[in-house]
XYZ file of C-alpha atoms in Angstrom:
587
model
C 9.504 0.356 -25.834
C 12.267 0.534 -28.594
C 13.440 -2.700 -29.128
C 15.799 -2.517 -32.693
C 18.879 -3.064 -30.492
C 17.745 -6.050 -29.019
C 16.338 -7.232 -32.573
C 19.755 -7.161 -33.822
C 21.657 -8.761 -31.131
C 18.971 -11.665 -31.382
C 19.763 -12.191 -35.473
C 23.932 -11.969 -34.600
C 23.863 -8.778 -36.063
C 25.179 -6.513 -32.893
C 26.816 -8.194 -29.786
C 24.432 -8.318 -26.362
C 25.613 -5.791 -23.356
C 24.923 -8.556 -21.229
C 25.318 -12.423 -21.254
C 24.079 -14.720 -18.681
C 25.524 -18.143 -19.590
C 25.177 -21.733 -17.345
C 22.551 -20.185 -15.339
C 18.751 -22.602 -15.191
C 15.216 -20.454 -16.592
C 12.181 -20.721 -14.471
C 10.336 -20.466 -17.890
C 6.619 -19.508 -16.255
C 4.816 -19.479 -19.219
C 5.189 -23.455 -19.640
C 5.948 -24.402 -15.906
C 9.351 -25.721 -16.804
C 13.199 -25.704 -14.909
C 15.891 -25.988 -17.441
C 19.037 -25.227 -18.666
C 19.184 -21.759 -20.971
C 21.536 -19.220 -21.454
C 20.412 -14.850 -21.704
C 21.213 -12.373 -24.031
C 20.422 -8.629 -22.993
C 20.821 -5.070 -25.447
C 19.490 -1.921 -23.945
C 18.136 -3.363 -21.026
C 15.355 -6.039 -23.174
C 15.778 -9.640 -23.175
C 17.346 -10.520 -27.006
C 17.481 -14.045 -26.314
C 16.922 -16.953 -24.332
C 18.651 -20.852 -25.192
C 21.783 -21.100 -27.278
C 23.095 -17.341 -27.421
C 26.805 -17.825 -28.804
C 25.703 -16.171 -31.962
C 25.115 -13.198 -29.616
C 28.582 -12.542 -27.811
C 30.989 -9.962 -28.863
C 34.041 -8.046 -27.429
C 31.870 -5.638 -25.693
C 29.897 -8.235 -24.024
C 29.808 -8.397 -19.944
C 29.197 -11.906 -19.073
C 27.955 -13.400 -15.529
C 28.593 -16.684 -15.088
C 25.159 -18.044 -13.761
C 26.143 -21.930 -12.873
C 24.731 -22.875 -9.520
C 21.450 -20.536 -9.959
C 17.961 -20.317 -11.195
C 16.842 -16.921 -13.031
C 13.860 -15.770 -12.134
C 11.710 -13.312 -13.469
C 11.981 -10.103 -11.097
C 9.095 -10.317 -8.706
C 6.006 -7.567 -9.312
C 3.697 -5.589 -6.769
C 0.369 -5.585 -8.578
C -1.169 -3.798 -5.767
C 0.962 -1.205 -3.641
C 0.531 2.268 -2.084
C 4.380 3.293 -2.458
C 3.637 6.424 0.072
C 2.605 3.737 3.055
C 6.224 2.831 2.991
C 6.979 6.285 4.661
C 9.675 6.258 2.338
C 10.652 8.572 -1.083
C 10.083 7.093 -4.276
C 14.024 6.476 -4.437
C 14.267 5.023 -0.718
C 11.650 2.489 -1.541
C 12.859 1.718 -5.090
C 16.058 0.699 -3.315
C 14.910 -1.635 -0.301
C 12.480 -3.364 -2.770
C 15.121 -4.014 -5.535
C 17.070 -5.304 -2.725
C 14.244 -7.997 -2.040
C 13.682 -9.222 -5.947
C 11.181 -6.452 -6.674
C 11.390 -5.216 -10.287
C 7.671 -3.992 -10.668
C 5.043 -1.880 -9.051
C 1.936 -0.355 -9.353
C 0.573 2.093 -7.581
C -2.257 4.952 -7.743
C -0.432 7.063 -5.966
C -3.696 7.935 -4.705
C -2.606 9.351 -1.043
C -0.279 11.988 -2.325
C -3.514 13.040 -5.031
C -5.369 12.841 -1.341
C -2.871 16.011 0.162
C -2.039 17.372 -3.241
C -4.413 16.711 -6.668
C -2.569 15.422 -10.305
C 0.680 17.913 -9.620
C 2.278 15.427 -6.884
C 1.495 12.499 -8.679
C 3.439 14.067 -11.662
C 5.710 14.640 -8.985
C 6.177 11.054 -7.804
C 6.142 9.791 -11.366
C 9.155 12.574 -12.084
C 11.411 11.009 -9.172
C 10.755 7.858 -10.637
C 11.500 8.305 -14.454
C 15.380 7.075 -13.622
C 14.550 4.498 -11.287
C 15.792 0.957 -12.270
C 12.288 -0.267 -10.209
C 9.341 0.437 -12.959
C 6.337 2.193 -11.649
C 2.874 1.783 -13.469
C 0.054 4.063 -12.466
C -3.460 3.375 -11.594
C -5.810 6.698 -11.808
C -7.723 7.016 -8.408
C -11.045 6.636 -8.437
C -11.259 7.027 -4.782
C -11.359 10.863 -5.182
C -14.149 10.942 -8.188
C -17.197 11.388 -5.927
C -16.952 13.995 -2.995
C -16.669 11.987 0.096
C -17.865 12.512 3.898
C -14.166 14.466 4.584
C -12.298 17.371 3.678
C -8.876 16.375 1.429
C -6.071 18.453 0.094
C -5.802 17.844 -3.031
C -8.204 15.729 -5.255
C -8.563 13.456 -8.415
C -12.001 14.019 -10.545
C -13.355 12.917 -14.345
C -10.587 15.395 -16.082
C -7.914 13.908 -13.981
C -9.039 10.683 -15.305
C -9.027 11.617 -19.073
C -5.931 12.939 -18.785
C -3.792 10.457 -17.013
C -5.133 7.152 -18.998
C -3.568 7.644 -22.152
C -0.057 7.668 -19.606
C 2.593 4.969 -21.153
C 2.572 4.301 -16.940
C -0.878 3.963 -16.746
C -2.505 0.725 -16.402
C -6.153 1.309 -15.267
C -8.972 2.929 -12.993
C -7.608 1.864 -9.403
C -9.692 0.692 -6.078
C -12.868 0.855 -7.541
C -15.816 1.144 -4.079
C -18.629 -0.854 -3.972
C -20.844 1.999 -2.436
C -20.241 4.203 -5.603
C -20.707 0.983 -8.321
C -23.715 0.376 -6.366
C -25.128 3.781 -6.944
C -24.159 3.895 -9.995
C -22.635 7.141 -9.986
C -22.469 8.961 -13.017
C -18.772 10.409 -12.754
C -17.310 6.758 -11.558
C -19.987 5.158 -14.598
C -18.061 7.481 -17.487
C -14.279 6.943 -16.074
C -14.982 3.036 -16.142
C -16.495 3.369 -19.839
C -13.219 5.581 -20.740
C -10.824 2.952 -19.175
C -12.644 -0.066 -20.860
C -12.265 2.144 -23.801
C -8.943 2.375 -23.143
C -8.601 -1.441 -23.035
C -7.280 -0.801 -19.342
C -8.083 -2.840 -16.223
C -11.051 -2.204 -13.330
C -9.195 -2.575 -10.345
C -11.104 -3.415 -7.412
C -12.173 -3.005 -3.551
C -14.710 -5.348 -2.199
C -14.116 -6.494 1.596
C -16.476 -8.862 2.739
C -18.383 -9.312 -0.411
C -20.553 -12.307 -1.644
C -23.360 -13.571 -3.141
C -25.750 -11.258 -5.340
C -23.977 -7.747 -4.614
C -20.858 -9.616 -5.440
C -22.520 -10.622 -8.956
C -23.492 -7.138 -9.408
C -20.140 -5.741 -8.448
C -18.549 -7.694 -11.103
C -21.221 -6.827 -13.616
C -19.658 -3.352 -13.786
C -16.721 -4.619 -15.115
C -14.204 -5.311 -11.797
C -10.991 -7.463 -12.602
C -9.556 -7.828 -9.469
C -9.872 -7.461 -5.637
C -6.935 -7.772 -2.995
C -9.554 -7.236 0.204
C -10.247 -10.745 0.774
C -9.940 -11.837 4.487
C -10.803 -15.236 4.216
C -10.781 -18.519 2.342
C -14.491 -19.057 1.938
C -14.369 -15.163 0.180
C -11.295 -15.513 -1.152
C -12.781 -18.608 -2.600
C -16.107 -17.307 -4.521
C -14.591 -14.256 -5.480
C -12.157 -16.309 -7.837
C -14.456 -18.706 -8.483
C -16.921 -15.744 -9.693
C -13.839 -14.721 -12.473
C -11.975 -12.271 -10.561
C -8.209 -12.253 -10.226
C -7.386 -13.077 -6.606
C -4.958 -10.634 -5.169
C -4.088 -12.288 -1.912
C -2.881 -9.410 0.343
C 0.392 -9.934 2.933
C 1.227 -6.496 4.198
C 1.996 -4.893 7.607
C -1.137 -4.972 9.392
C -3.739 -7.250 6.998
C -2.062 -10.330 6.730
C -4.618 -12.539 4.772
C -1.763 -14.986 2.838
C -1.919 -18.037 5.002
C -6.199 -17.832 5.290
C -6.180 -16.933 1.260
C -4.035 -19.304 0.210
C -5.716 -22.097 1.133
C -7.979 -21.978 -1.955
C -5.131 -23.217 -4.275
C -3.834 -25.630 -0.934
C -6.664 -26.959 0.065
C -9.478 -26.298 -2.674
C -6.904 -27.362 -5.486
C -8.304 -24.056 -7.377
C -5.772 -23.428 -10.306
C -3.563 -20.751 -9.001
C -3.353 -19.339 -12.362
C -5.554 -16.271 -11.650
C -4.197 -15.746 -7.899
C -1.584 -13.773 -7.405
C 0.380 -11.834 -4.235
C -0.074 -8.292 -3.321
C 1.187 -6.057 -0.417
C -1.284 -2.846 -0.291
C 0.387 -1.391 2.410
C 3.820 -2.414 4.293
C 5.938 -0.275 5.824
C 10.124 0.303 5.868
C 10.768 -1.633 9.090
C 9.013 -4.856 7.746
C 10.625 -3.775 3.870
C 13.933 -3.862 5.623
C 13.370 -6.233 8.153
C 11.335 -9.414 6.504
C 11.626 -8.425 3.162
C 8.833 -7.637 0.055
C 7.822 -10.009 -2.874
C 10.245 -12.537 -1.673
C 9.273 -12.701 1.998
C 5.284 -13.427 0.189
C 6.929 -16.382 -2.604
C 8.305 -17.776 0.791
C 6.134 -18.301 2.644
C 3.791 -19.515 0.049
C 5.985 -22.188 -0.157
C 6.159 -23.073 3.514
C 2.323 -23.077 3.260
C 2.584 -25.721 0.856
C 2.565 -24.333 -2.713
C 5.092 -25.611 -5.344
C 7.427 -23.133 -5.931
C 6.930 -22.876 -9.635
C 3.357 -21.761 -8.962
C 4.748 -19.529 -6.301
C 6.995 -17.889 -8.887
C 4.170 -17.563 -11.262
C 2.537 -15.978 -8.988
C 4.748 -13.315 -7.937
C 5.841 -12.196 -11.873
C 3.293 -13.844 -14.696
C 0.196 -13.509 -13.020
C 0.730 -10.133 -12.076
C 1.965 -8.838 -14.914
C -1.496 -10.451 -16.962
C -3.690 -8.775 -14.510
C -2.239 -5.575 -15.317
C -2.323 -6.342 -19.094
C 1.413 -5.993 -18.781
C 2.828 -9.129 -19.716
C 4.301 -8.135 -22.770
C 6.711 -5.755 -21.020
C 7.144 -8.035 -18.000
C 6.731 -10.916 -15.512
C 8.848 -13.625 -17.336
C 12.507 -14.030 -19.189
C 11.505 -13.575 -22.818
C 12.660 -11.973 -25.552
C 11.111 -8.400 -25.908
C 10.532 -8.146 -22.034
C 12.441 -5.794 -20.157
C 15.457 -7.416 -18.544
C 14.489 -8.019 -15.370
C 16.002 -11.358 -13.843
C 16.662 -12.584 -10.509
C 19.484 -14.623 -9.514
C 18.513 -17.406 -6.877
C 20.517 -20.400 -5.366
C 17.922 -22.032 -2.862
C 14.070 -21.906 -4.571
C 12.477 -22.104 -0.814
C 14.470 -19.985 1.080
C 14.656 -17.487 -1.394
C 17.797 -15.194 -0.803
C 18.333 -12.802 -3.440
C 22.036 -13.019 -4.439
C 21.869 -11.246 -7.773
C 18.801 -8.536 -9.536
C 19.412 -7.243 -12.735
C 16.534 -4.595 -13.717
C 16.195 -3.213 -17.280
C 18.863 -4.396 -17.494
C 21.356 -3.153 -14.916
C 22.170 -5.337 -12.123
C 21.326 -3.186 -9.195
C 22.627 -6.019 -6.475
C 25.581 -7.869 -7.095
C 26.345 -11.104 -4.439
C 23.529 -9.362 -2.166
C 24.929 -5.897 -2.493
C 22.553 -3.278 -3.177
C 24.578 -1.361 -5.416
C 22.480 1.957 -5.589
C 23.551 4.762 -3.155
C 21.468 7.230 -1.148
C 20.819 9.938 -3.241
C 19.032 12.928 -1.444
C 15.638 14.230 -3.492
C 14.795 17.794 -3.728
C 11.173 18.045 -3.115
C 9.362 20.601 -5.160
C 6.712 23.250 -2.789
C 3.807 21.110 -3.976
C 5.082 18.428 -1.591
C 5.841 20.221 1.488
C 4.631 22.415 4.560
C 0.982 20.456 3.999
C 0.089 20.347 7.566
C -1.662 23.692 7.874
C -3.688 24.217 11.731
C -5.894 27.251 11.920
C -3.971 27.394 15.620
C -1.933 25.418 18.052
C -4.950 22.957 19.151
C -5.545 23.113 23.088
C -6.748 20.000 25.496
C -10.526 21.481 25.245
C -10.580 20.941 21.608
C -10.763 17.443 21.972
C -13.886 17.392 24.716
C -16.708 15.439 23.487
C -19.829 17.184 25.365
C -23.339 16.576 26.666
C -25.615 17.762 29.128
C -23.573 19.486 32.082
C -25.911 16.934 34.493
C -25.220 13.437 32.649
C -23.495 11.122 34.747
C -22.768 8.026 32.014
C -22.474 7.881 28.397
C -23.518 5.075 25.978
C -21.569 5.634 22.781
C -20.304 4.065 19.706
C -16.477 2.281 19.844
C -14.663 1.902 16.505
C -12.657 -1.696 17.368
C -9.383 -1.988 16.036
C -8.201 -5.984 15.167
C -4.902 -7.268 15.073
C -3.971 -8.406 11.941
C -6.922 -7.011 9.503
C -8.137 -3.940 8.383
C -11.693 -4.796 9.570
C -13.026 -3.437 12.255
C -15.859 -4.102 14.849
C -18.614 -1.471 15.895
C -19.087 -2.102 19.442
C -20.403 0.016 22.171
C -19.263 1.125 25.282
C -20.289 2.851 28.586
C -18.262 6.070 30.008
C -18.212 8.531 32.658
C -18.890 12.090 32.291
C -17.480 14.538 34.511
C -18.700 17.953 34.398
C -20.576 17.565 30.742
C -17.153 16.202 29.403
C -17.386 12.059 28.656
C -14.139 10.301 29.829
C -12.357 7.860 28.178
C -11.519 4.540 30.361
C -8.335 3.279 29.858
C -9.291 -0.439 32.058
C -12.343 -0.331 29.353
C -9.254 0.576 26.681
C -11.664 3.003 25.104
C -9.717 5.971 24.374
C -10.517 9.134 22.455
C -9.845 9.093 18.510
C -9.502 13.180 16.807
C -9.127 13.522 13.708
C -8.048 17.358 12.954
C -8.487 18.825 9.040
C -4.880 19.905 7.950
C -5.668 21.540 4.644
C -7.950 24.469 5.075
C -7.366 25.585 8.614
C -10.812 25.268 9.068
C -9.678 24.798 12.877
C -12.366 21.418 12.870
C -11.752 18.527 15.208
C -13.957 15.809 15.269
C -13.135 13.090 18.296
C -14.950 9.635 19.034
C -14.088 5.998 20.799
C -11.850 3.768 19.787
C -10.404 0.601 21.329
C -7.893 -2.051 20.151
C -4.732 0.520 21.058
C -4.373 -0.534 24.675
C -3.092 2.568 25.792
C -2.435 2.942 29.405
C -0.923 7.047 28.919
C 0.125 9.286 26.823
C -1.219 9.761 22.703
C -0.134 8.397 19.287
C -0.497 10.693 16.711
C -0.170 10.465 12.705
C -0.845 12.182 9.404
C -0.835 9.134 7.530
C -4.797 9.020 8.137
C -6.524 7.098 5.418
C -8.277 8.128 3.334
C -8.535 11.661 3.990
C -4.659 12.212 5.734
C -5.651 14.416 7.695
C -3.863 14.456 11.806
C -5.188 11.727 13.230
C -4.725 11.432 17.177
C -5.536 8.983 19.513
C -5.324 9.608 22.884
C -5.572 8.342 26.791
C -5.792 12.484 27.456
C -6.367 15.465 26.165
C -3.379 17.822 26.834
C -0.617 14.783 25.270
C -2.987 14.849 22.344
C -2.400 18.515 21.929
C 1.158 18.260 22.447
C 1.057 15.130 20.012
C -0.938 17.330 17.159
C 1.050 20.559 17.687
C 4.198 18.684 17.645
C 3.376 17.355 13.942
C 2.743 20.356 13.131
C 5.715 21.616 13.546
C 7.024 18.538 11.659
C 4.942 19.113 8.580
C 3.744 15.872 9.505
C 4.890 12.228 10.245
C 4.362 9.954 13.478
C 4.595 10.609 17.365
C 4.287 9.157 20.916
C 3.535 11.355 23.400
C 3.877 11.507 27.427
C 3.202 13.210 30.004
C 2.847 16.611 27.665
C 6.517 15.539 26.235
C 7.556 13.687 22.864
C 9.179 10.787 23.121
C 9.608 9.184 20.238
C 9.316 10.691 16.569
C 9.191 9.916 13.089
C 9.226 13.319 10.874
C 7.167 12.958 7.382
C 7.905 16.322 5.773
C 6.858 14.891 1.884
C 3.118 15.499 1.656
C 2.809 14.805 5.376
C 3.177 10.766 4.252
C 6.787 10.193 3.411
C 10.325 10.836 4.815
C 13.200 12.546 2.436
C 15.747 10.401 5.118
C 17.436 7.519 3.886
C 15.621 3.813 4.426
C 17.267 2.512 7.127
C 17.300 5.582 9.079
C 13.498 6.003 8.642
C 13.444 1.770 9.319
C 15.084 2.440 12.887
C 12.955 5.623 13.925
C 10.128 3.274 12.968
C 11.490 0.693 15.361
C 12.095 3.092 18.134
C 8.787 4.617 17.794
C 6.958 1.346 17.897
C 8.872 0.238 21.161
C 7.506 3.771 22.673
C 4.067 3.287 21.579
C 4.675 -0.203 23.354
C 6.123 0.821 26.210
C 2.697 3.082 26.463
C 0.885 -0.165 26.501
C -0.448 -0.707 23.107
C -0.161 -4.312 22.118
C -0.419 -4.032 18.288
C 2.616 -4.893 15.977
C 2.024 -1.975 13.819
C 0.500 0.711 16.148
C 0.625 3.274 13.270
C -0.477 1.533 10.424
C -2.922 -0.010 12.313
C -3.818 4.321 13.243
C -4.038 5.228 9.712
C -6.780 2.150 8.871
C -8.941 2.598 11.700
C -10.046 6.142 9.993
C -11.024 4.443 6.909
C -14.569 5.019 5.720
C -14.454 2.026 3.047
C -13.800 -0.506 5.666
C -16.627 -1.634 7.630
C -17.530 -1.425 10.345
C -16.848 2.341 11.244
C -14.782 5.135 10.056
C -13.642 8.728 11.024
C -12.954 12.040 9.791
C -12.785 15.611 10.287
C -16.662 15.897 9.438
C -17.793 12.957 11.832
C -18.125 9.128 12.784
C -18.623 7.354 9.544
C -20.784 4.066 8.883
C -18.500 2.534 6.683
C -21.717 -0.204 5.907
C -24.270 2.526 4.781
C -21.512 5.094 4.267
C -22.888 7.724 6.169
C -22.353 10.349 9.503
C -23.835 8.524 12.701
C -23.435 9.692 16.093
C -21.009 8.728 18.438
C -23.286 9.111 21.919
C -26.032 6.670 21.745
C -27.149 8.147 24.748
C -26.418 9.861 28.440
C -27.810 8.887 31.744
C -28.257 11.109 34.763
């Protein structure tokens, strides 16, 4: 970052572009409210305290009495594609909210494309006032138990660390530390070479496989459910990320270890993972998490902290960000009530992107380069047979394997259940609500299906479809029957991806993802209400959960116990490996 500008304007040599003058500094290194003034050249923080010395004819001042200036608010731990939104769309509803940071591993778009969309993403988001630092997947590094688009392996690695964007290896699994794979062993030796952080993923882990986890290295973890985890996990060194997105929403449980516990908060820190545009829009980002954090109790200094300084020092970052300082980019919130937390004015690097609660950055329309389109390839139009899950013509019941979906977490239950069969074909039971779960591979047109039990989605008819699948992305459809799931596949198809309701063989409700089968090119609040309609439809199907979708794309998720799915089969998510879904058939 070039920074001879603001070196001048702090000696009196050059006036500042901007002045912020009778405004009050949340100063989060020392804890401290008080009266200081801000001087800003090429979008760094010159000065902070008396800055007449620094005032010139050119210089734009905002008068700042009545307000505390905050640091703008950082996302330590976000997948920007779970939005459904473009880089730009999101950059604007978040800088709306207080958001001047994220990071991201962009690892879903690596998922349907490899390196090129990532350099994609990172293109669209060179001019973005909202700052985007990398993580390189590690996800991707050891071949995993589906078939992916794209990929991320050791070169991928070597290449992106020496980014300026980068800050570390992201999402490091326990199953692959705990093998000690050889691939995963190198890219952590060439990111603590780097001096770069270990990002990690560890739900529901304690005692000695915790201690060995963290032997390897790990920094962080944003997977814990609970306070008692949440607990020894920062007790054990590791920098709490305390997750509050759409469908885990672990905040109030977490939080309780700085609440209740008295543990120092000065290694906690909030994080969204994934949240998507009708909660962005609707309750907000960053701010909605300092919030409530302070209607759970916490000060709101230490609420503060932990949205910008504690974030920024777990991403080794603090030199660039996550407080008003000289040298730090000039990114500075404008707040009049410190609990209820509306954002009135955000300057970032420098520019003030939302003036009296004004967003002040239009819709601009991106054009998406080939890489990042028409990714939803089908071998053919799937038919109601191809979802049949089959055993002996003369079985009359079926004792299989359920994946259980929770409200509210990303865990799931392995439970069992006990289904018809009607001519060698095993019926879901929608009074049981165990339905049938497909995924379908999208890249190869391989023309595989693989279908199991699920329950949690209450559906009384139709199917719910998606290709927002983690962490494989391939079309994901769960159904109450097999012709609306073939209508509901075909239809994304067609789409080149996105979300669907299906009934009675006809679409009624949509949301098109034509980027990479993960994000819309629409503008925010367009995508925000098709999100709204879609989850009233899925509703009005019967399913009870409050983010259907999201909720779809995590119950596929081989990392998170207890069961996952892809095209190649049911996956123990515990032992990470194919297991059956029929247990077994009675006559």
């Amino acid at each position: 970052m070039i920074r001879a500008k603001a070196i001048q304007v702090a000696l009196g040599q050059r006036p500042a572009d901007i002045a912020i003058l009778n405004g009050r500094i949340a100063n989060v290194h020392t804890a401290e409210f008080y009266p200081a003034d801000v001087a800003i050249a090429d979008g760094i923080i010159a000065m902070i305290g008396d800055i007449s010395h620094c005032l010139g004819k050119g210089t734009k001042v905002i008068d700042a009495a009545g307000y505390t200036l905050l640091p703008g608010f950082i996302d330590s731990h976000i997948h920007v594609e779970s939005s459904l939104l473009s880089f730009s769309e999101f950059a604007r509803v978040v800088l709306a909210h207080g958001t001047t940071t994220v990071a991201s591993d962009l690892m879903e778009v690596a998922i349907v494309t490899g390196i090129e969309g990532i350099r994609e993403m990172l293109k669209e988001a060179e001019g973005s006032p909202l700052k985007l630092f990398l993580f390189s997947p590690s996800h991707l590094l050891k071949p995993g138990l589906e078939t992916i688009g794209g990929g991320f392996d050791l070169s991928d690695v070597k290449e992106t660390l020496p980014w300026l964007e980068t800050v570390g290896l992201a999402e490091i699994i326990v199953h692959h530390i705990l093998a000690t794979d050889d691939v995963l062993s190198e890219a952590i030796a060439l990111t603590e070479r780097a001096r770069k952080t270990l990002e990690g993923h560890a739900p529901a882990l304690t005692g000695k496989t915790l201690a060995a986890y963290l032997t390897a290295g790990i920094r962080s973890d944003h997977e814990s459910t609970n306070t008692a985890e949440a607990l020894e996990k920062v007790r054990s060194g590791m920098r709490l990320m305390i997750r509050e997105g759409s469908v885990s929403t672990d905040l109030r449980e977490c939080l309780k270890v700085i609440t209740e516990h008295r543990v120092d908060p000065r290694h906690c820190l909030f994080v969204s993972d994934d949240v998507h545009v009708l909660d962005l829009t609707t309750v907000g980002h960053m701010d909605h998490k300092v919030r409530m954090a302070i209607e759970q109790g916490l000060a709101p200094m230490a609420a503060i902290q932990m949205a910008t300084l504690n974030a920024a020092e777990s991403l080794k970052v603090d030199d660039w960000v996550g407080s008003i300082s000289p040298g730090r980019y000039a990114d500075i919130l404008l707040v009049k009530d410190m609990e209820k937390m509306p954002i009135d004015t955000v300057i970032a690097k420098g520019e003030v992107v939302v003036d009296k609660g004004q967003l002040r950055l239009p819709y601009k329309a991106v054009r998406y380069s080939p890489i990042l389109r028409n990714t939803v390839k089908l071998r053919r139009p799937l038919e109601p047979d191809d979802f049949a899950v089959r055993v002996d013509r003369g079985a009359k019941q079926a004792r299989v394997r359920v994946i259980r979906v929770l409200e509210g977490t990303l865990l799931k239950e392995a439970a069992e259940a006990r289904l018809n069969v009607k001519e060698g074909v095993i019926q879901p039971d929608t009074n049981k609500d165990v339905l049938l779960i497909s995924v379908v591979e999208r890249y190869k047109r391989s023309g595989r299906v693989f279908t199991a039990f699920v329950s949690g989605f209450g559906l009384k008819a139709g199917a719910i479809a998606s290709t927002v699948a983690h962490d494989h992305h391939n079309l994901t459809i769960v159904g109450t029957n097999p012709l609306d799931m073939a209508v509901a596949g075909n239809r994304l198809a067609e789409t080149e991806g996105g979300l669907v309701a299906v009934r009675d063989g006809q679409v009624v409700s949509e949301v098109p993802l034509p980027v990479a089968g993960l994000m819309s090119d629409a503008n925010a609040w367009t995508v925000a209400e098709q999100t709204r309609r879609i989850h009233e439809a899925t509703k009005q199907l019967g399913c009870p959960l409050l983010s259907p979708y999201m909720s779809l794309s995590f119950a596929v998720l081989p990392f998170i116990p207890a069961y996952g799915i892809t095209d190649l089969g049911l996956i123990d998510a515990l032992k990470y490996e194919i297991v059956e879904p029929v247990l077994e058939v009675s006559t």
